[in-house]
Structures are given as structure tokens and as C-alpha cells.
Amino acid sequence: RRVHGKSDRCMWRTLFKLQLRMRRCGVVRDDAVFVRTIGSLGTDYGDLSFPSDVCMDHEDRLVTDCNNNCVQVLSRDGAFVCKFGLQEENTRLISENGMLNNPNGACVNSKGHIVVADTYNNRVQMFSSDGTFLCTFGSHGNADGQFVGPCGVRVDDDDNIYVVDQ
């Protein structure tokens, strides 16, 4: 059974629906019954600002990325677990490895690594499940391996990464 990406893991018993205008995630059962809302507008831990994607990791934790320039990991009930990719202090540039600039897609591979489309930095970054930076690939351009606003990522059963580029 596949355990990565939107298709299987995110629809395991419960569907998470992004509510962009409401700046939160809604939880909807697979029989289309609304369960609850996760997150609210803000910049604090667990707060969201225009969430753009959602997936589940191997511990059934919700991974969401947002216009707060970060990825947040939340428990199934919405409790904050960790946050990464955000420039916490003015000492790091948003283009440095590990920093995110408008992430618009996230998925989890078979090793539990979180793969993120770092849209305005024109690259893809990979983090451990606790948010430690692992690697990056891509740069701005139209050649192979280059991007102009990657906006989605998915991983197949062999951990190949597929990137949607604007």
C-alpha cells in the first residue's frame, strides 16, 4: 500500500480540506461529514496563513505548509508539534538552505522525510521529520533541474520526487 502523497495517506479515514479563505484546515470524514477545523489565522505556533497543501506523515501527523514561510507539523487533533523553514531572526536570509519562501506543496517520502516545493526560491528542499534541513535541488530557469515557481511535489513508491512547476 502506498503511504506517501495526497492520494492514499491523506484520505485515510478522514479527509483534510484546505480552507484557504478561512486560513485553516477542515477535517471531513470520507462520507463527507464535517468533523472539525484545525488552525486559525495568525503567525504563532499552530496558526496558519493561507495554507496551500496538506499531507500525513508516517506517525499520522498533519504536515501543512503556508504563507507564513514555514512548514508546520500538527497532531491529528491539531496540536502543535514543530515548525520549520521560518526566518526566526534577521540573521538568516530567506534564500539560505533550510529557509522557505512561500512554500506551496509538501509530501512525505517512505523514510519520513518532508519534501517541500519552495516556490519563490525556485527549488525543492528536503527536511527530516523534526525539521532538520537535509538537502535541496533546483534553481531558477527553464532547463532540466531548474524551476520557475515550483508549486507542488509528490513522491512515488520508489521515492522519486515529482515537481509541478508554474
PDB file of C-alpha atoms in Angstrom:
ATOM      1  CA  ARG A   1       0.000   0.000   0.000  1.00  0.00           C
ATOM      2  CA  ARG A   2       1.285   3.472  -0.892  1.00  0.00           C
ATOM      3  CA  VAL A   3       1.814   5.699   2.102  1.00  0.00           C
ATOM      4  CA  HIS A   4       3.013   8.926   0.530  1.00  0.00           C
ATOM      5  CA  GLY A   5       1.366  11.887  -1.099  1.00  0.00           C
ATOM      6  CA  LYS A   6      -2.154  13.175  -1.152  1.00  0.00           C
ATOM      7  CA  SER A   7      -3.963  10.214  -2.627  1.00  0.00           C
ATOM      8  CA  ASP A   8      -3.780   7.462  -0.004  1.00  0.00           C
ATOM      9  CA  ARG A   9      -2.363   8.750   3.277  1.00  0.00           C
ATOM     10  CA  CYS A  10      -4.312  11.998   3.384  1.00  0.00           C
ATOM     11  CA  MET A  11      -7.609  10.245   2.794  1.00  0.00           C
ATOM     12  CA  TRP A  12      -7.046   7.534   5.387  1.00  0.00           C
ATOM     13  CA  ARG A  13     -10.443   7.510   7.106  1.00  0.00           C
ATOM     14  CA  THR A  14     -10.557  11.295   7.207  1.00  0.00           C
ATOM     15  CA  LEU A  15     -10.101  13.910   4.526  1.00  0.00           C
ATOM     16  CA  PHE A  16      -8.360  17.182   5.292  1.00  0.00           C
ATOM     17  CA  LYS A  17      -9.781  20.017   3.243  1.00  0.00           C
ATOM     18  CA  LEU A  18      -7.864  23.249   2.910  1.00  0.00           C
ATOM     19  CA  GLN A  19      -9.999  26.261   3.590  1.00  0.00           C
ATOM     20  CA  LEU A  20      -7.841  28.958   2.022  1.00  0.00           C
ATOM     21  CA  ARG A  21     -10.086  31.954   2.583  1.00  0.00           C
ATOM     22  CA  MET A  22     -10.685  30.884   6.174  1.00  0.00           C
ATOM     23  CA  ARG A  23      -6.929  30.281   6.695  1.00  0.00           C
ATOM     24  CA  ARG A  24      -7.410  26.905   8.319  1.00  0.00           C
ATOM     25  CA  CYS A  25      -7.730  23.210   7.558  1.00  0.00           C
ATOM     26  CA  GLY A  26     -11.068  21.470   7.805  1.00  0.00           C
ATOM     27  CA  VAL A  27     -11.365  17.809   8.726  1.00  0.00           C
ATOM     28  CA  VAL A  28     -14.005  15.956   6.713  1.00  0.00           C
ATOM     29  CA  ARG A  29     -14.720  12.225   7.038  1.00  0.00           C
ATOM     30  CA  ASP A  30     -14.683  10.070   3.911  1.00  0.00           C
ATOM     31  CA  ASP A  31     -18.502  10.067   3.978  1.00  0.00           C
ATOM     32  CA  ALA A  32     -18.387  13.894   3.547  1.00  0.00           C
ATOM     33  CA  VAL A  33     -19.340  14.723   7.147  1.00  0.00           C
ATOM     34  CA  PHE A  34     -17.531  17.757   8.572  1.00  0.00           C
ATOM     35  CA  VAL A  35     -15.636  16.872  11.785  1.00  0.00           C
ATOM     36  CA  ARG A  36     -13.703  19.959  12.949  1.00  0.00           C
ATOM     37  CA  THR A  37     -11.427  22.809  12.000  1.00  0.00           C
ATOM     38  CA  ILE A  38      -7.673  22.907  12.616  1.00  0.00           C
ATOM     39  CA  GLY A  39      -5.766  26.172  12.851  1.00  0.00           C
ATOM     40  CA  SER A  40      -6.706  29.815  12.757  1.00  0.00           C
ATOM     41  CA  LEU A  41      -5.289  32.964  11.191  1.00  0.00           C
ATOM     42  CA  GLY A  42      -2.026  34.093  12.736  1.00  0.00           C
ATOM     43  CA  THR A  43       1.731  33.674  12.960  1.00  0.00           C
ATOM     44  CA  ASP A  44       2.057  31.864  16.287  1.00  0.00           C
ATOM     45  CA  TYR A  45       2.722  28.135  16.698  1.00  0.00           C
ATOM     46  CA  GLY A  46      -0.114  26.202  15.075  1.00  0.00           C
ATOM     47  CA  ASP A  47      -1.565  29.308  13.387  1.00  0.00           C
ATOM     48  CA  LEU A  48      -1.984  29.319   9.623  1.00  0.00           C
ATOM     49  CA  SER A  49      -1.936  31.949   6.887  1.00  0.00           C
ATOM     50  CA  PHE A  50      -3.292  30.723   3.543  1.00  0.00           C
ATOM     51  CA  PRO A  51      -2.396  27.017   3.920  1.00  0.00           C
ATOM     52  CA  SER A  52      -1.706  25.641   0.463  1.00  0.00           C
ATOM     53  CA  ASP A  53      -1.258  21.890   0.924  1.00  0.00           C
ATOM     54  CA  VAL A  54      -1.670  19.132   3.453  1.00  0.00           C
ATOM     55  CA  CYS A  55      -0.447  15.548   3.860  1.00  0.00           C
ATOM     56  CA  MET A  56       0.094  12.991   6.604  1.00  0.00           C
ATOM     57  CA  ASP A  57       3.430  11.638   7.766  1.00  0.00           C
ATOM     58  CA  HIS A  58       4.119   8.075   8.954  1.00  0.00           C
ATOM     59  CA  GLU A  59       3.087   8.947  12.514  1.00  0.00           C
ATOM     60  CA  ASP A  60      -0.304  10.195  11.261  1.00  0.00           C
ATOM     61  CA  ARG A  61       0.712  13.771  11.948  1.00  0.00           C
ATOM     62  CA  LEU A  62      -0.619  16.522   9.728  1.00  0.00           C
ATOM     63  CA  VAL A  63       2.029  18.349   7.709  1.00  0.00           C
ATOM     64  CA  THR A  64       0.923  21.683   6.291  1.00  0.00           C
ATOM     65  CA  ASP A  65       2.735  24.478   4.554  1.00  0.00           C
ATOM     66  CA  CYS A  66       1.599  28.046   4.491  1.00  0.00           C
ATOM     67  CA  ASN A  67       2.293  31.665   3.596  1.00  0.00           C
ATOM     68  CA  ASN A  68       3.927  32.114   6.986  1.00  0.00           C
ATOM     69  CA  ASN A  69       7.013  30.879   5.049  1.00  0.00           C
ATOM     70  CA  CYS A  70       7.150  27.675   7.038  1.00  0.00           C
ATOM     71  CA  VAL A  71       6.008  24.092   7.347  1.00  0.00           C
ATOM     72  CA  GLN A  72       4.133  23.098  10.461  1.00  0.00           C
ATOM     73  CA  VAL A  73       3.661  19.594  11.811  1.00  0.00           C
ATOM     74  CA  LEU A  74       0.491  19.140  13.854  1.00  0.00           C
ATOM     75  CA  SER A  75      -1.006  16.120  15.578  1.00  0.00           C
ATOM     76  CA  ARG A  76      -4.210  14.629  14.147  1.00  0.00           C
ATOM     77  CA  ASP A  77      -6.196  16.705  16.629  1.00  0.00           C
ATOM     78  CA  GLY A  78      -4.383  19.895  15.581  1.00  0.00           C
ATOM     79  CA  ALA A  79      -1.923  20.223  18.475  1.00  0.00           C
ATOM     80  CA  PHE A  80       1.353  21.921  17.506  1.00  0.00           C
ATOM     81  CA  VAL A  81       4.366  19.564  17.161  1.00  0.00           C
ATOM     82  CA  CYS A  82       7.050  21.580  15.344  1.00  0.00           C
ATOM     83  CA  LYS A  83       7.576  24.388  12.853  1.00  0.00           C
ATOM     84  CA  PHE A  84      10.490  24.927  10.456  1.00  0.00           C
ATOM     85  CA  GLY A  85      11.656  26.939   7.466  1.00  0.00           C
ATOM     86  CA  LEU A  86      10.741  30.262   9.038  1.00  0.00           C
ATOM     87  CA  GLN A  87      13.250  33.043   9.478  1.00  0.00           C
ATOM     88  CA  GLU A  88      13.032  33.437  13.264  1.00  0.00           C
ATOM     89  CA  GLU A  89      15.685  36.138  13.448  1.00  0.00           C
ATOM     90  CA  ASN A  90      17.028  38.681  10.987  1.00  0.00           C
ATOM     91  CA  THR A  91      20.371  36.867  10.894  1.00  0.00           C
ATOM     92  CA  ARG A  92      19.470  34.447   8.074  1.00  0.00           C
ATOM     93  CA  LEU A  93      18.454  35.150   4.510  1.00  0.00           C
ATOM     94  CA  ILE A  94      15.202  33.622   3.296  1.00  0.00           C
ATOM     95  CA  SER A  95      17.165  32.102   0.378  1.00  0.00           C
ATOM     96  CA  GLU A  96      19.567  30.141   2.620  1.00  0.00           C
ATOM     97  CA  ASN A  97      19.251  26.364   2.795  1.00  0.00           C
ATOM     98  CA  GLY A  98      16.560  25.413   5.276  1.00  0.00           C
ATOM     99  CA  MET A  99      14.693  28.714   4.919  1.00  0.00           C
ATOM    100  CA  LEU A 100      11.435  28.747   2.933  1.00  0.00           C
ATOM    101  CA  ASN A 101       9.925  31.487   0.796  1.00  0.00           C
ATOM    102  CA  ASN A 102       6.214  30.865   0.125  1.00  0.00           C
ATOM    103  CA  PRO A 103       6.156  27.052   0.190  1.00  0.00           C
ATOM    104  CA  ASN A 104       3.252  25.722  -1.867  1.00  0.00           C
ATOM    105  CA  GLY A 105       3.483  21.954  -1.704  1.00  0.00           C
ATOM    106  CA  ALA A 106       4.620  19.265   0.700  1.00  0.00           C
ATOM    107  CA  CYS A 107       4.722  15.484   0.851  1.00  0.00           C
ATOM    108  CA  VAL A 108       6.433  12.781   2.895  1.00  0.00           C
ATOM    109  CA  ASN A 109       8.630  10.029   1.427  1.00  0.00           C
ATOM    110  CA  SER A 110       8.981   6.441   2.656  1.00  0.00           C
ATOM    111  CA  LYS A 111      11.808   7.467   5.043  1.00  0.00           C
ATOM    112  CA  GLY A 112       9.613  10.075   6.716  1.00  0.00           C
ATOM    113  CA  HIS A 113      11.455  12.985   5.119  1.00  0.00           C
ATOM    114  CA  ILE A 114       9.322  16.024   4.326  1.00  0.00           C
ATOM    115  CA  VAL A 115       9.747  17.277   0.742  1.00  0.00           C
ATOM    116  CA  VAL A 116       8.742  20.918   0.164  1.00  0.00           C
ATOM    117  CA  ALA A 117       8.213  22.983  -3.006  1.00  0.00           C
ATOM    118  CA  ASP A 118       9.984  26.221  -2.046  1.00  0.00           C
ATOM    119  CA  THR A 119       8.130  28.340  -4.614  1.00  0.00           C
ATOM    120  CA  TYR A 120       9.741  31.787  -4.520  1.00  0.00           C
ATOM    121  CA  ASN A 121      13.228  30.310  -4.055  1.00  0.00           C
ATOM    122  CA  ASN A 122      12.657  28.170  -7.205  1.00  0.00           C
ATOM    123  CA  ARG A 123      13.816  24.944  -5.579  1.00  0.00           C
ATOM    124  CA  VAL A 124      12.747  21.847  -3.649  1.00  0.00           C
ATOM    125  CA  GLN A 125      14.018  21.237  -0.129  1.00  0.00           C
ATOM    126  CA  MET A 126      14.014  18.096   1.990  1.00  0.00           C
ATOM    127  CA  PHE A 127      13.821  18.009   5.787  1.00  0.00           C
ATOM    128  CA  SER A 128      13.854  15.271   8.422  1.00  0.00           C
ATOM    129  CA  SER A 129      10.608  14.624  10.309  1.00  0.00           C
ATOM    130  CA  ASP A 130      11.774  17.034  13.057  1.00  0.00           C
ATOM    131  CA  GLY A 131      12.510  19.808  10.544  1.00  0.00           C
ATOM    132  CA  THR A 132      16.272  19.423  10.211  1.00  0.00           C
ATOM    133  CA  PHE A 133      17.436  20.539   6.750  1.00  0.00           C
ATOM    134  CA  LEU A 134      18.742  17.612   4.664  1.00  0.00           C
ATOM    135  CA  CYS A 135      19.209  18.762   1.063  1.00  0.00           C
ATOM    136  CA  THR A 136      17.958  20.974  -1.735  1.00  0.00           C
ATOM    137  CA  PHE A 137      17.822  20.812  -5.512  1.00  0.00           C
ATOM    138  CA  GLY A 138      16.836  23.139  -8.312  1.00  0.00           C
ATOM    139  CA  SER A 139      17.451  26.750  -9.236  1.00  0.00           C
ATOM    140  CA  HIS A 140      15.697  29.440 -11.264  1.00  0.00           C
ATOM    141  CA  GLY A 141      15.433  28.768 -15.006  1.00  0.00           C
ATOM    142  CA  ASN A 142      13.834  26.677 -17.729  1.00  0.00           C
ATOM    143  CA  ALA A 143      16.486  23.972 -18.221  1.00  0.00           C
ATOM    144  CA  ASP A 144      16.325  20.464 -16.761  1.00  0.00           C
ATOM    145  CA  GLY A 145      16.561  20.645 -12.978  1.00  0.00           C
ATOM    146  CA  GLN A 146      15.505  24.297 -12.921  1.00  0.00           C
ATOM    147  CA  PHE A 147      12.166  25.794 -11.866  1.00  0.00           C
ATOM    148  CA  VAL A 148      10.088  28.923 -12.245  1.00  0.00           C
ATOM    149  CA  GLY A 149       7.914  28.702  -9.154  1.00  0.00           C
ATOM    150  CA  PRO A 150       7.555  25.030  -8.163  1.00  0.00           C
ATOM    151  CA  CYS A 151       4.091  24.736  -6.637  1.00  0.00           C
ATOM    152  CA  GLY A 152       3.578  21.052  -5.884  1.00  0.00           C
ATOM    153  CA  VAL A 153       5.531  17.915  -5.030  1.00  0.00           C
ATOM    154  CA  ARG A 154       4.668  14.240  -4.718  1.00  0.00           C
ATOM    155  CA  VAL A 155       6.731  11.119  -4.095  1.00  0.00           C
ATOM    156  CA  ASP A 156       6.096   7.697  -5.650  1.00  0.00           C
ATOM    157  CA  ASP A 157       6.665   4.257  -4.125  1.00  0.00           C
ATOM    158  CA  ASP A 158      10.339   4.368  -5.165  1.00  0.00           C
ATOM    159  CA  ASP A 159      10.854   7.806  -3.566  1.00  0.00           C
ATOM    160  CA  ASN A 160      11.146   9.542  -6.934  1.00  0.00           C
ATOM    161  CA  ILE A 161      10.109  13.164  -6.474  1.00  0.00           C
ATOM    162  CA  TYR A 162       7.686  14.730  -8.953  1.00  0.00           C
ATOM    163  CA  VAL A 163       7.578  18.526  -9.082  1.00  0.00           C
ATOM    164  CA  VAL A 164       4.826  20.706 -10.533  1.00  0.00           C
ATOM    165  CA  ASP A 165       6.347  23.908 -11.885  1.00  0.00           C
ATOM    166  CA  GLN A 166       4.407  27.045 -12.735  1.00  0.00           C
TER     167      GLN A 166
END
